[in-house]
Amino acid sequence: MIIVLKNNDQNTIAELQEHFGNTHEVFVHNNRVAVQGIKEADLSASERAAATDIITNVPKAVQGSREFHPEDTVIRTKHSVIGGDNFTMMAGPCSVESEEHIAKMAAVAKANGATILRGGAFKPRTSPYSFQGLGEDGLKFMRKAADEYHMDMLTEVMDDEHVKMVAKYADIFQIGARNMQNFSLLKTVGKTNVPVMLKRGMSATVDDVLNASEYIAAGGNHNIMIVERGIRTFDNKYTRNTMDVGVVPVLQKLTHYPVIIDPSHASGHTEFVTPLALAGVAAGASGLVVEIHDDPEHAFSDGPQALKPNEFKELSDKAFAIRELLSTGMPVEQAEAGR
Amino acid sequence: MIIVLKNNDQNTIAELQEHFGNTHEVFVHNNRVAVQGIKEADLSASERAAATDIITNVPKAVQGSREFHPEDTVIRTKHSVIGGDNFTMMAGPCSVESEEHIAKMAAVAKANGATILRGGAFKPRTSPYSFQGLGEDGLKFMRKAADEYHMDMLTEVMDDEHVKMVAKYADIFQIGARNMQNFSLLKTVGKTNVPVMLKRGMSATVDDVLNASEYIAAGGNHNIMIVERGIRTFDNKYTRNTMDVGVVPVLQKLTHYPVIIDPSHASGHTEFVTPLALAGVAAGASGLVVEIHDDPEHAFSDGPQALKPNEFKELSDKAFAIRELLSTGMPVEQAEAGR
Amino acid sequence: MIIVLKNNDQNTIAELQEHFGNTHEVFVHNNRVAVQGIKEADLSASERAAATDIITNVPKAVQGSREFHPEDTVIRTKHSVIGGDNFTMMAGPCSVESEEHIAKMAAVAKANGATILRGGAFKPRTSPYSFQGLGEDGLKFMRKAADEYHMDMLTEVMDDEHVKMVAKYADIFQIGARNMQNFSLLKTVGKTNVPVMLKRGMSATVDDVLNASEYIAAGGNHNIMIVERGIRTFDNKYTRNTMDVGVVPVLQKLTHYPVIIDPSHASGHTEFVTPLALAGVAAGASGLVVEIHDDPEHAFSDGPQALKPNEFKELSDKAFAIRELLSTGMPVEQAEAGR
Amino acid sequence: MIIVLKNNDQNTIAELQEHFGNTHEVFVHNNRVAVQGIKEADLSASERAAATDIITNVPKAVQGSREFHPEDTVIRTKHSVIGGDNFTMMAGPCSVESEEHIAKMAAVAKANGATILRGGAFKPRTSPYSFQGLGEDGLKFMRKAADEYHMDMLTEVMDDEHVKMVAKYADIFQIGARNMQNFSLLKTVGKTNVPVMLKRGMSATVDDVLNASEYIAAGGNHNIMIVERGIRTFDNKYTRNTMDVGVVPVLQKLTHYPVIIDPSHASGHTEFVTPLALAGVAAGASGLVVEIHDDPEHAFSDGPQALKPNEFKELSDKAFAIRELLSTGMPVEQAEAGR
C-alpha cells in the first residue's frame, strides 16, 4: 500500500515509520510512503487523515514502480546523464581484446556520440571452453581508455567476488541476461552505490525484470537501468533473438528507471542492428548500447553482430536525429546544430 | 535453381521452358529463370553457356525471393502506391458498424494521410457467439465510404465463397493471421488479380509466411504485401502480442514484397500503439495499418486497441516525419511541405 | 450462465427456452440449461425456484465445458468407441500413396490394435510445390482398405468443398493444426454428423482450441475429439515440436471431449515417437494417432517420423499395457488376456 | 575430435596428452580421448594408426556426450543409486519450515519409496520481500531428518559462499533453473565432489543445459543429473510451465547423465502433478523429484503444487509400476513383490 501525503509532512512519515518499521518493509520517496503487506484498516486515524491518497493496487516491486516514484529516475555519472529527457549512447567491443584495441574503440565510440564505453573483461560464455575474457588486465586497459576519451566505463560483473574488484575500475556495472535472476549477485550490487545496467533475461517477463531490479533497490541502490536485448521465441533462424520493442513503452509506464535498447544481441547480425536500434529509439528508449569492432571477422567474441566504425556512425546519426525529432519537434538540422 | 541470363535472351528462356516446362515448375522474371528441382548438370551445354550466373541455393518460395526478383515489388491501386520508396498509411475501424460510422472513419483516415480504408465485414472471432460482422451490407457501406473519400478499400476474406463476393467490392484482400496457412483460401486469392495483404500467423516463422505467400504467387497473383501483427511469446500480460520489429529488415532482405506493420493487433492497448507504429517505421516498414474509432469504448470489436482521431493524427504526423527523415535526409519541415 | 434443474424438469426447460430463446443462445443438456449473456436477476421467480444450482463462471465455449456436460463424451463409430474408459488406437501412413500401400498399412495397423485407419488424400503442405496428395482417388483406396480390415477411416478435410466429397468416404473428419481457426471450415463440419478430430494449432492456447471446438458444437455436431500434436516453442533442434503432455489432464478437467495424442508430429523423429506416445498414455489420453510406414525413407511425406511395423507393434503393446495398468489396476498379463 | 583407441592403449593416451595437453583441452574416458579444436591432420602417424575410430562431429559439451562416454553415468550416494537401470524417487517440502515438519515430511517420503529428501533452506524467490528460507538452521534440521530416515539430503546452493556451508550438510547440490547459467556457481560446484542436480532453465535449449553441465564437468565433477521442470511457452493459464517430456529421450540420446523429472514446478497445480509425473516415467526418466506437504494451504512457499501424503502415495505406486512394466516386462504384481 502507498500512502500519499502532503509535501513535507515529515511528522506523518515519522509516525508511519515508527508504527510499521519494525514489522513491515517501509519505503519513503518524497511525500509517498510504501508499507508492504498492510491494509487501510491498519492505519491509525491520524495517518488516514494525513493521506491525500491511498494506493492499494501496488506491484511487489514497489520501489521501482511509478505509483511510488512518479518522476523519471535520472542517473548522473561523471560524463553522462541517463534517463528523463536525455538520450545516451553506449558503445564498445564485446570483449576487451588489448590495451590498444580498447583505446581505438573508445575513440570511435566517442567520436560518434557515445559517452559510455562498454566492454567485457569477464565473459559469460555458453561453453566453458570458449574465451573467458582478459580478467583484471582487461579492466585496467578499459579504465585507461575511458579516461583518455573522457567516457564512463561499463562492464559486466559475474559474481560476488567480481563486484569488489570491478568496483575499483568501473563506473557502471552490467548484470548480464543469464544472471538476471542470480539473486545473490543482485543483492551484492544493491549494497554498492555504483549504477547498474540490468539486462532482461531471455525469457524474463516484464514482471520478472521489475522484480529483479527490486532486489537491487532493496539494498539501497536506486541507480538502475533496464535493458531489452531480445527474447527467445519460436523463430531464431534469421535473428539471434526477437527484440521486444513493445517493452519500451510498457516499462516506461510501469517504472521510472531508464530503458535502454541493445540491438546487437537482439539481432546477432550486423545487417539488422541499425534498423533495430532505430526502432528502439522511435519507441522511446532512453539510450542504446551497441557493439562495435574495427575488424569483426577477427573479434574475440560476437564478431557477427559488431558494427564497423562507419556503420556505427550511420546508426548514431540517425538515432540522434529520430530522438530529436520526437522530443523537440524541431526540424532535424536545427536540432543537430544545437547538439 | 535460378539461371540468370543476359537481358532479353528470349531464345534461351524459350529453350528452358521447352526443356523443363512439362516436368518441372518453371518461372520467369525478366532475365531470370527459376526451375524447381534440377541440378546444374541437367542443363544443356547451350543453356549453361547462356547463363551469366547460376544460383543454386534458392528458397522453396522462389517467386517471392530476392534471388529471383531483386527489385522491390511496387503495387499500384487506384489511390495508392505501395512498396519501393513509398510509404502507405491504411486505417479504419476493426468492424464496419454502420453506413454512417464507416464514412466518418474514412474521413478521419483520409484527413491524416491514409489512402486505404480498412474494416471488417466478416470477422474471424475466437468464439462462435461473438459478433461476426455485418456481412455483405458491411461491404456495401465500406465501398461507398471509400469512394466518397477517394480511398482504396481493404477487407478480409475468410473462405473461398467470400472471395467471389468480396471481389465485387474490395480493392485489396486481407488474409487474416488465423488463415495464413489456409491453403485453399490462398490458392483461391492467388487466382484473382486483386492485391493481397497477407498477415503473418501468430506463430509463423519467417519461412512459413514466405511459403504462404508463395501459394498466392503460384496462382499468378504477385501483388502481395506481408504484415507483421505481433507473435505469440511467453509474455502477454501488458501487450496482446509481441511485435517482432526485426522481421521488417529480415523480410526486406529475403523478399521483394512490401512489409507492413499492424501496431494495433501487436499491442492490443491504445497507449502502446503509437510507439510500436513508430518503431515499425524506423525499422523501414513500407506502411502501417491502424485501427481507429471515435468511441472505442462502444466499438463492436477490439475497442481497447483503437486510436481516437486525435491520437491517430499524432501517430500519422510522427510516422511520416520519421519516414521522410530516413528516406530523404531532408529536414522534416521541408519534406512535409512537399508532401 | 448455467441453470441446473432437477432431472426431467421439462417444464422449466421449455420455460427457459421460450423466455430467452429468441434473444440469446440457449443450450440444453439433460437437466442443464446454458443461456449466454444473462445474469441471475434476468431469471423469473419460477425459473430461479426450479434451479438446484446456478453456475455463473462459465467459459465462452460452454457446450464443450464440464460445467454444462459433466460426463465424458463417448463417440461411437462402426468399429470404435472413443472416450470414457476406452482407449483407441489410430494408425496409418501420412499420405495415401497407392491402393496397395494403404491396404498394406491397414493390415499392419489392425494387427496391432488400431481400429481407425488414418491417411491423407489432400495434404496441407507448407510449400505449394510439394506433393499435395492423391485427391479423390486416395479417398477411394483408403475406403477400400478400411472396409477390408473392418476399420474406420479418418482423413483430413481442408475446405468447404472437400467436406462434401470427403463425407462420401470417411467415417471421421480431421481438421489439421493449420486450419484450427479456419472458422468457415469449422462451421461446415459442424453442420454434418460426422465425428471430427480437431488438432490443436501449433500456437493455440487451451482456450483457443476449446473455442474452436465450440464452432463445431454450435452447428450441432458434438462428436468431437481434441488432439495434442506438439506446440511451437524456442527449441526445435531435436524435436519438430514440443509435446505439451500437460494439456491432457488440463483438457480433461475443462472439457468432456476425448483427448488424443499425436506423437508423430510432436516429435518429428522416429526414435522419439514411442516415448512420447507412452507419456501421453500415462498422462491419461483416450487414444493415440500414429504415423506408420513400411519404407519410411521412400514415403511421399513425413517419412522421418513414421514408425516401421515392428516399431509400431512395440509402441502399441506398451501403450495398451500402461493404459490397462492405470485403468484396471490389474496385472498386465491378465488384462492382456482379456483384451 | 574424439579418438577411439583399443582398450588399455595407455601408450597412445600418454602420447596424445603430451602432444596436445599444453595447448588444447584433452579429456580421457577409458579408451576415448577428446581433444578440443584439432583436426585429423594434426594427429601424428602413430596416433592415427592407433585409432580404431575418429569422431569429428562432436558437441562442445564433449565430456557430457554419448560420443565420449557411451555408457550411462550411475551416481552412487549413501542411500541411492541414480541412473542406468535404476529409478530414484526424491521428495520433500518446497521449503524447510521447522525441525519437526521436515522430519514429518521425510517420514512420508521414505514410506513411499523416496531415498532422497529434498527441501530448500535458501530460497530463490522472485521478489526480495518474499520468504527467503531458514538458512543454516534449515540445513541442520534437514540433515537430522535425512539421517533419521536413512535418506540422502538434496538442497539448493545459490552462490559461491553457500557452497562451502551447504557442503557441510548436503549429499547432493541442486542448481536452480534461474541459476542454470550462473557460470561462477557452476564452476564452484564443479570443483567439489558432491553430486549435482542441475535444473534446466525455463528458456534453456537442450544445448544450453548440456553446455551448463559441461561447466561442472570441466571442474572435474562428473556426478551430474539433469532435471526437466517445465519451460516457458505462450500458454501458462492452466499450468505454471509447459513440461517438455520429449526432452527425456532427447537428452538420453545425447548425454550419459541421468534425466530426472520435476512434475511439481512443471504443473504448478496439485491436480496435474501425478499425470505429469507418470508421463515422465513412461518417457523413460531415471527419477522424479516431487514436492509434498501435509498442509499445502499453509506451506511457506509453493503450496498449490505440493502433493498431500496420500496423493504422493498414489503417484509413487503408479510411477514404480510403470517403470517396472517398461523395464522388466514382468507383470506388475510380481515386480512389486520383488521391490
PDB file of C-alpha atoms in Angstrom, chain B residues 25 27 36 60-63 123-130 132 158-162 164 178-179 181-184 187 202-205 207-208 211-212 214-215 217-218 232, chain C residues 25 27 36 60-63 123-130 132 158-162 164 178-179 181-184 187 202-205 207-208 211-212 214-215 217-218 232:
ATOM      1  CA  GLU B  25       7.864 -25.750 -62.226  1.00  0.00           C
ATOM      2  CA  PHE B  27       9.161 -19.326 -63.512  1.00  0.00           C
ATOM      3  CA  GLN B  36      12.466 -26.160 -59.328  1.00  0.00           C
ATOM      4  CA  LYS B  60      11.310 -23.045 -51.769  1.00  0.00           C
ATOM      5  CA  ALA B  61       9.294 -19.852 -52.032  1.00  0.00           C
ATOM      6  CA  VAL B  62      11.294 -18.923 -55.081  1.00  0.00           C
ATOM      7  CA  GLN B  63       8.930 -16.449 -56.739  1.00  0.00           C
ATOM      8  CA  LYS B 123     -14.994 -11.135 -38.588  1.00  0.00           C
ATOM      9  CA  PRO B 124     -12.944 -14.164 -37.581  1.00  0.00           C
ATOM     10  CA  ARG B 125     -13.844 -14.219 -33.886  1.00  0.00           C
ATOM     11  CA  THR B 126     -12.360 -16.644 -31.399  1.00  0.00           C
ATOM     12  CA  SER B 127     -15.811 -17.547 -30.084  1.00  0.00           C
ATOM     13  CA  PRO B 128     -18.741 -18.533 -32.322  1.00  0.00           C
ATOM     14  CA  TYR B 129     -21.046 -16.488 -30.104  1.00  0.00           C
ATOM     15  CA  SER B 130     -19.234 -13.158 -30.651  1.00  0.00           C
ATOM     16  CA  GLN B 132     -19.453 -11.992 -36.667  1.00  0.00           C
ATOM     17  CA  MET B 158     -12.395 -15.763 -44.904  1.00  0.00           C
ATOM     18  CA  ASP B 159     -13.237 -18.554 -47.311  1.00  0.00           C
ATOM     19  CA  ASP B 160     -13.455 -19.436 -50.971  1.00  0.00           C
ATOM     20  CA  GLU B 161     -17.034 -18.281 -51.336  1.00  0.00           C
ATOM     21  CA  HIS B 162     -16.276 -14.932 -49.736  1.00  0.00           C
ATOM     22  CA  LYS B 164     -16.196 -14.003 -55.149  1.00  0.00           C
ATOM     23  CA  ARG B 178      -5.503 -17.314 -38.370  1.00  0.00           C
ATOM     24  CA  ASN B 179      -5.930 -18.169 -42.055  1.00  0.00           C
ATOM     25  CA  GLN B 181      -1.960 -21.392 -43.708  1.00  0.00           C
ATOM     26  CA  ASN B 182      -5.479 -21.949 -45.044  1.00  0.00           C
ATOM     27  CA  PHE B 183      -4.029 -23.182 -48.271  1.00  0.00           C
ATOM     28  CA  SER B 184      -7.375 -23.456 -50.067  1.00  0.00           C
ATOM     29  CA  LYS B 187      -4.934 -20.722 -53.757  1.00  0.00           C
ATOM     30  CA  MET B 202       0.913 -15.579 -34.653  1.00  0.00           C
ATOM     31  CA  SER B 203       3.361 -18.459 -34.540  1.00  0.00           C
ATOM     32  CA  ALA B 204       4.503 -18.397 -38.137  1.00  0.00           C
ATOM     33  CA  THR B 205       8.221 -18.337 -38.776  1.00  0.00           C
ATOM     34  CA  ASP B 207       9.925 -19.106 -43.760  1.00  0.00           C
ATOM     35  CA  ASP B 208       6.287 -20.044 -43.047  1.00  0.00           C
ATOM     36  CA  ASN B 211       5.867 -20.132 -48.156  1.00  0.00           C
ATOM     37  CA  ALA B 212       2.285 -18.992 -47.565  1.00  0.00           C
ATOM     38  CA  GLU B 214       4.146 -18.438 -52.488  1.00  0.00           C
ATOM     39  CA  TYR B 215       0.756 -20.197 -52.582  1.00  0.00           C
ATOM     40  CA  ALA B 217       2.158 -16.286 -56.252  1.00  0.00           C
ATOM     41  CA  ALA B 218       1.865 -19.840 -57.574  1.00  0.00           C
ATOM     42  CA  ARG B 232       2.870 -15.220 -29.505  1.00  0.00           C
TER      43      ARG B 232
ATOM     44  CA  GLU C  25     -28.078 -18.589 -27.295  1.00  0.00           C
ATOM     45  CA  PHE C  27     -28.331 -24.829 -24.958  1.00  0.00           C
ATOM     46  CA  GLN C  36     -25.332 -16.981 -22.892  1.00  0.00           C
ATOM     47  CA  LYS C  60     -17.395 -18.968 -23.642  1.00  0.00           C
ATOM     48  CA  ALA C  61     -17.109 -22.440 -25.108  1.00  0.00           C
ATOM     49  CA  VAL C  62     -19.991 -23.527 -22.939  1.00  0.00           C
ATOM     50  CA  GLN C  63     -21.190 -26.583 -24.843  1.00  0.00           C
ATOM     51  CA  LYS C 123      -2.212 -32.709 -47.906  1.00  0.00           C
ATOM     52  CA  PRO C 124      -1.713 -29.260 -46.362  1.00  0.00           C
ATOM     53  CA  ARG C 125       1.927 -28.762 -47.322  1.00  0.00           C
ATOM     54  CA  THR C 126       3.996 -25.760 -46.296  1.00  0.00           C
ATOM     55  CA  SER C 127       5.175 -25.232 -49.872  1.00  0.00           C
ATOM     56  CA  PRO C 128       2.843 -25.113 -52.892  1.00  0.00           C
ATOM     57  CA  TYR C 129       5.363 -27.122 -54.865  1.00  0.00           C
ATOM     58  CA  SER C 130       5.349 -30.152 -52.532  1.00  0.00           C
ATOM     59  CA  GLN C 132      -0.386 -32.308 -52.460  1.00  0.00           C
ATOM     60  CA  MET C 158      -9.187 -28.806 -45.971  1.00  0.00           C
ATOM     61  CA  ASP C 159     -12.022 -26.635 -47.220  1.00  0.00           C
ATOM     62  CA  ASP C 160     -15.776 -26.415 -47.520  1.00  0.00           C
ATOM     63  CA  GLU C 161     -15.893 -28.189 -50.851  1.00  0.00           C
ATOM     64  CA  HIS C 162     -13.790 -31.051 -49.577  1.00  0.00           C
ATOM     65  CA  LYS C 164     -18.984 -32.831 -49.257  1.00  0.00           C
ATOM     66  CA  ARG C 178      -3.069 -25.099 -39.545  1.00  0.00           C
ATOM     67  CA  ASN C 179      -6.838 -24.949 -40.020  1.00  0.00           C
ATOM     68  CA  GLN C 181      -9.057 -21.431 -36.601  1.00  0.00           C
ATOM     69  CA  ASN C 182     -10.418 -21.696 -40.139  1.00  0.00           C
ATOM     70  CA  PHE C 183     -13.822 -20.764 -38.847  1.00  0.00           C
ATOM     71  CA  SER C 184     -15.606 -21.342 -42.163  1.00  0.00           C
ATOM     72  CA  LYS C 187     -18.822 -24.207 -39.256  1.00  0.00           C
ATOM     73  CA  MET C 202       0.834 -25.097 -33.017  1.00  0.00           C
ATOM     74  CA  SER C 203       0.430 -21.888 -31.046  1.00  0.00           C
ATOM     75  CA  ALA C 204      -3.121 -22.369 -29.835  1.00  0.00           C
ATOM     76  CA  THR C 205      -3.786 -21.913 -26.153  1.00  0.00           C
ATOM     77  CA  ASP C 207      -8.835 -21.700 -24.523  1.00  0.00           C
ATOM     78  CA  ASP C 208      -8.254 -21.261 -28.265  1.00  0.00           C
ATOM     79  CA  ASN C 211     -13.311 -22.092 -28.605  1.00  0.00           C
ATOM     80  CA  ALA C 212     -12.500 -23.681 -31.959  1.00  0.00           C
ATOM     81  CA  GLU C 214     -17.280 -24.718 -29.942  1.00  0.00           C
ATOM     82  CA  TYR C 215     -17.622 -23.583 -33.566  1.00  0.00           C
ATOM     83  CA  ALA C 217     -20.627 -27.764 -31.500  1.00  0.00           C
ATOM     84  CA  ALA C 218     -22.500 -24.565 -32.351  1.00  0.00           C
ATOM     85  CA  ARG C 232       5.931 -24.287 -31.099  1.00  0.00           C
TER      86      ARG C 232
END
